Structure formats: C-alpha cells, structure tokens
Amino acid sequence: DAGVTQSPTHLIKTRGQQVTLRCSPISGHKSVSWYQQVLGQGPQFIFQYYEKEERGRGNFPDRFSARQFPNYSSELNVNALLLGDSALYLCASATTPLAEAFFGQGTRLTVV
Amino acid sequence: GQQLNQSPQSMFIQEGEDVSMNCTSSSIFNTWLWYKQEPGEGPVLLIALYKAGELTSNGRLTAQFGITRKDSFLNISASIPSDVGIYFCAGQLGAGNNRKLIWGLGTSLAVNP
C-alpha cells in the first residue's frame, strides 16, 4: 500500500512568491495535518483537516492556508514567502484526528 | 511555538548499550507518541501511549506514559547501528477543534559499531 505522498520533494522560491504543496493521504485516511519543521527543531503544527473541514490551526500567520479535497488529498498554500519560511513541510494522515498519524517524506522548501 | 522538554539533546553510545530518553511538560497530555526521524525522511511512529501509567513495548523499544500525564520516557535496549536517528516525543493536547500535537526538540542518537 502507498504511504503518505507529498509533492514536490524539493522546491526553491524567491521572497514574495507564493507556493502550493500537495499531499495524498494513505487510502482510507480522512484526516490530514500539516507541519513545518525547521532544521534542528521538532515539527510545528500548522493545520489539521478532517472530512474536508478545518479541525485545528497552529500559530501561523494568515499567509498560510490549506484545504482538503473530496478525495481527502490536501494542499498547503503559503503567500508572500519570507526567508524564514524555509523548512521541511510535513504532511501526516490518519483515519481520524485522534488516531496515530503517519508522515510523508516532506517537501523541502528553500526561500532565497 | 509550544515545545516539550526533551532530554538528552544528543547521545553517542556504543553498540549494545541501552538508551533512555524522556520528555516532560507542565501541561497534561491525553496521548504520548514517540517518533523516529532519519535524514531526508518524515517521522515514523514507534509507540503510541493512551493511558496514564501505560507501559508499551515494540521490539527493543519500551515507552511509558507518566502517571501525572506530564511526562514520558523511551528506552531502547541493546542498541544497534540502525537505531541512529532523531527521536521525537509528541504529546496530544486538547479536544475538538483545539486538538494538536506538541513536539519535543528531539534526541539525536549516534551508535558506534
């Protein structure tokens, strides 16, 4: 069975640009969460979606937005990129918001 | 953002040694999770704990959910080179739309063969 898949794996953007990251959850999983992991730190929670509705939001500015589609895949959008947005962006899927989350390999975003 | 206090920050041990790491917080958690992350990969779930006092094993790994619900430890017995990686604890807080995972900063483990 395919695990959580994220695309792209690597991305380089310039300051001020916008980026869209994509995540496909494990088949049967309806919950998707997004995390930002800066080098040397643990993941920081950004959003959780379940059944296409937002179920949780971390302390990130409004430049960060996300959505979940009818097939439970998800996109994370970041507008007006800053250098500090450079990080590994992780997507995790679970059957429900309280169940164990399984992570994808992440998207490495570099803002220059 | 919120973080758990995870220690030690790093460990360098000989193959065959046992390893112990822990996480503490001032907050009460309803779930504790332990993950391992290898370079270029996302975290992989090792053990999940759901009840205070719960002791759970997964092969050479053993983890416990503290009685106060504010701490957890992870032990690795008879370490091997493939145990190398960063180990993260994560605690789940809240309910409903306020559910979220809070992560430790990780324990970096190096094993000398």
Coordinates of C-alpha atoms in Angstrom, one line a residue:
Chain A
D1 CA 0.0 0.0 0.0
A2 CA 1.2 3.5 -0.8
G3 CA 2.1 5.6 2.2
V4 CA 1.6 9.4 2.5
T5 CA 2.9 11.0 -0.6
Q6 CA 4.0 14.6 -0.9
S7 CA 4.9 16.7 -3.9
P8 CA 7.2 18.2 -4.9
T9 CA 10.0 16.8 -2.8
H10 CA 12.2 19.9 -3.2
L11 CA 11.3 23.5 -4.1
I12 CA 13.2 26.7 -4.4
K13 CA 11.3 30.0 -4.4
T14 CA 12.2 33.7 -4.1
R15 CA 10.9 36.0 -1.4
G16 CA 7.4 37.3 -2.1
Q17 CA 6.4 34.4 -4.2
Q18 CA 3.6 32.0 -3.5
V19 CA 3.9 28.2 -3.1
T20 CA 1.5 25.3 -3.1
L21 CA 2.4 22.0 -1.6
R22 CA 0.4 18.8 -2.1
C23 CA -0.3 15.8 0.0
S24 CA -2.1 12.5 -0.7
P25 CA -3.0 10.6 2.4
I26 CA -3.0 6.8 2.9
S27 CA -6.0 5.2 1.3
G28 CA -8.9 5.3 3.8
H29 CA -7.4 8.1 5.9
K30 CA -9.7 11.1 6.2
S31 CA -7.5 13.3 8.4
V32 CA -4.6 15.3 7.1
S33 CA -2.3 17.5 9.1
W34 CA 0.5 19.9 8.0
Y35 CA 3.6 20.6 10.0
Q36 CA 6.6 22.9 9.5
Q37 CA 10.0 21.6 10.6
V38 CA 12.9 24.0 10.7
L39 CA 16.3 22.4 10.7
G40 CA 17.2 21.2 14.2
Q41 CA 13.7 21.6 15.6
G42 CA 10.7 19.4 16.1
P43 CA 7.7 19.7 13.8
Q44 CA 5.4 22.7 14.4
F45 CA 1.7 22.1 13.8
I46 CA 0.1 24.3 11.1
F47 CA -3.3 22.8 10.2
Q48 CA -5.5 19.8 10.6
Y49 CA -8.3 18.9 8.3
Y50 CA -10.8 16.1 8.7
E51 CA -13.7 15.3 6.3
K52 CA -12.8 18.5 4.4
E53 CA -13.2 20.8 7.3
E54 CA -10.5 22.6 9.3
R55 CA -10.2 21.0 12.7
G56 CA -7.2 22.7 14.1
R57 CA -4.9 25.6 13.4
G58 CA -1.5 26.4 14.9
N59 CA 0.2 29.7 15.5
F60 CA 1.0 30.6 11.9
P61 CA 0.2 33.9 10.0
D62 CA -2.7 34.2 7.6
R63 CA -0.2 33.8 4.8
F64 CA -0.6 30.1 5.4
S65 CA -3.8 28.5 4.2
A66 CA -4.9 25.0 3.4
R67 CA -7.8 23.0 2.0
Q68 CA -8.8 19.4 1.8
F69 CA -10.5 17.9 -1.3
P70 CA -13.3 15.4 -1.7
N71 CA -10.7 12.6 -2.2
Y72 CA -9.1 13.7 1.1
S73 CA -5.9 15.0 -0.5
S74 CA -4.8 18.3 0.7
E75 CA -2.9 21.4 -0.4
L76 CA -0.9 23.9 1.7
N77 CA -0.5 27.4 0.3
V78 CA 1.9 30.0 1.5
N79 CA 1.8 33.5 0.2
A80 CA 4.3 36.3 0.3
L81 CA 7.2 33.9 1.1
L82 CA 9.8 35.0 3.6
L83 CA 13.3 33.6 4.1
G84 CA 12.1 32.2 7.4
D85 CA 9.6 30.0 5.7
S86 CA 12.5 27.8 4.5
A87 CA 11.8 24.5 6.2
L88 CA 10.7 20.9 5.7
Y89 CA 6.9 20.8 5.3
L90 CA 5.5 17.5 6.5
C91 CA 2.1 16.1 5.9
A92 CA 0.6 13.4 8.1
S93 CA -2.5 11.4 7.6
A94 CA -4.7 9.4 10.0
T95 CA -8.0 7.6 10.0
T96 CA -9.4 10.2 12.4
P97 CA -8.0 13.3 14.1
L98 CA -7.2 11.3 17.3
A99 CA -5.7 8.3 15.6
E100 CA -1.9 7.7 15.0
A101 CA -0.6 9.9 12.3
F102 CA 1.7 8.6 9.5
F103 CA 4.0 11.1 7.9
G104 CA 5.1 11.6 4.3
Q105 CA 8.7 12.3 3.4
G106 CA 8.1 16.0 3.3
T107 CA 8.7 18.9 0.9
R108 CA 11.9 20.8 1.4
L109 CA 11.2 24.5 0.7
T110 CA 14.0 26.9 0.3
V111 CA 13.3 30.6 0.0
V112 CA 16.1 32.7 -1.4
Chain B
G1 CA 5.5 27.7 19.4
Q2 CA 4.9 25.3 22.2
Q3 CA 7.5 22.6 22.9
L4 CA 8.1 19.8 25.2
N5 CA 11.3 19.5 27.2
Q6 CA 13.1 16.5 25.7
S7 CA 16.4 15.2 27.0
P8 CA 19.1 14.4 26.4
Q9 CA 19.6 16.6 23.3
S10 CA 22.0 14.1 21.9
M11 CA 23.6 10.8 22.7
F12 CA 26.7 8.9 21.4
I13 CA 26.8 5.3 22.6
Q14 CA 28.4 2.0 21.9
E15 CA 26.6 -0.7 20.1
G16 CA 24.9 -3.0 22.6
E17 CA 24.3 -0.3 25.2
D18 CA 20.8 0.6 26.4
V19 CA 19.4 4.1 25.8
S20 CA 17.0 6.1 27.8
M21 CA 15.4 9.5 26.8
N22 CA 12.4 11.4 28.3
C23 CA 10.0 14.2 27.8
T24 CA 8.4 16.5 30.4
S25 CA 5.9 19.3 30.3
S26 CA 3.9 21.5 32.5
S27 CA 0.8 20.5 30.5
I28 CA -1.3 17.4 30.9
F29 CA -1.5 15.3 27.7
N30 CA -4.1 12.7 26.8
T31 CA -1.8 10.9 24.4
W32 CA 2.0 10.5 24.1
L33 CA 3.7 9.5 20.9
W34 CA 7.3 8.6 20.1
Y35 CA 8.7 9.0 16.6
K36 CA 12.0 8.4 14.9
Q37 CA 13.2 10.5 12.0
E38 CA 16.0 9.6 9.7
P39 CA 17.7 12.1 7.4
G40 CA 15.5 13.1 4.4
E41 CA 12.5 11.2 5.8
G42 CA 9.4 12.1 7.7
P43 CA 9.0 10.9 11.3
V44 CA 7.9 7.3 11.7
L45 CA 5.7 6.4 14.6
L46 CA 7.4 4.0 17.1
I47 CA 5.0 3.8 20.0
A48 CA 1.7 5.4 21.0
L49 CA 0.5 5.7 24.6
Y50 CA -3.1 6.5 25.6
K51 CA -3.4 6.0 29.4
A52 CA -1.5 7.3 32.4
G53 CA 0.8 4.6 33.6
E54 CA 0.7 2.6 30.4
L55 CA 3.9 0.7 29.6
T56 CA 4.2 -0.4 25.9
S57 CA 6.9 -2.3 24.1
N58 CA 7.7 -2.5 20.4
G59 CA 10.6 -5.0 20.0
R60 CA 13.6 -3.5 21.7
L61 CA 11.8 -0.3 22.4
T62 CA 9.8 0.4 25.6
A63 CA 7.9 3.6 26.4
Q64 CA 5.8 4.7 29.4
F65 CA 3.1 7.3 29.9
G66 CA 3.8 9.0 33.2
I67 CA 1.3 8.8 36.0
T68 CA 0.9 12.6 36.2
R69 CA 0.3 12.6 32.4
K70 CA 3.0 15.3 32.1
D71 CA 5.9 13.1 31.1
S72 CA 7.0 10.0 29.1
F73 CA 10.2 8.0 28.6
L74 CA 11.5 5.9 25.8
N75 CA 14.1 3.1 26.3
I76 CA 16.0 1.3 23.6
S77 CA 17.7 -1.9 24.7
A78 CA 20.8 -3.4 23.1
S79 CA 21.3 -0.6 20.6
I80 CA 22.3 -1.4 17.0
P81 CA 23.8 0.9 14.3
S82 CA 20.4 1.2 12.6
D83 CA 19.0 2.9 15.7
V84 CA 20.8 6.0 14.6
G85 CA 18.4 8.9 14.0
I86 CA 16.5 11.7 15.8
Y87 CA 13.8 10.6 18.3
F88 CA 10.9 12.9 18.9
C89 CA 8.3 12.8 21.6
A90 CA 4.9 14.3 20.9
G91 CA 2.0 15.0 23.2
Q92 CA -1.6 15.5 22.2
L93 CA -3.5 18.3 23.8
G94 CA -7.0 19.5 23.8
A95 CA -10.2 18.2 22.3
G96 CA -12.5 19.1 19.4
N97 CA -11.1 21.8 17.2
N98 CA -8.4 22.5 19.7
R99 CA -6.6 19.2 19.3
K100 CA -3.0 19.4 18.4
L101 CA 0.3 17.7 18.8
I102 CA 3.1 19.4 20.7
W103 CA 6.6 18.2 19.8
G104 CA 9.9 17.9 21.7
L105 CA 13.1 19.2 20.1
G106 CA 14.4 15.7 19.6
T107 CA 17.1 13.5 20.9
S108 CA 19.8 12.8 18.3
L109 CA 21.2 9.2 18.7
A110 CA 24.5 8.1 17.3
V111 CA 25.7 4.5 17.7
N112 CA 29.3 3.5 17.4
P113 CA 29.6 -0.1 16.0

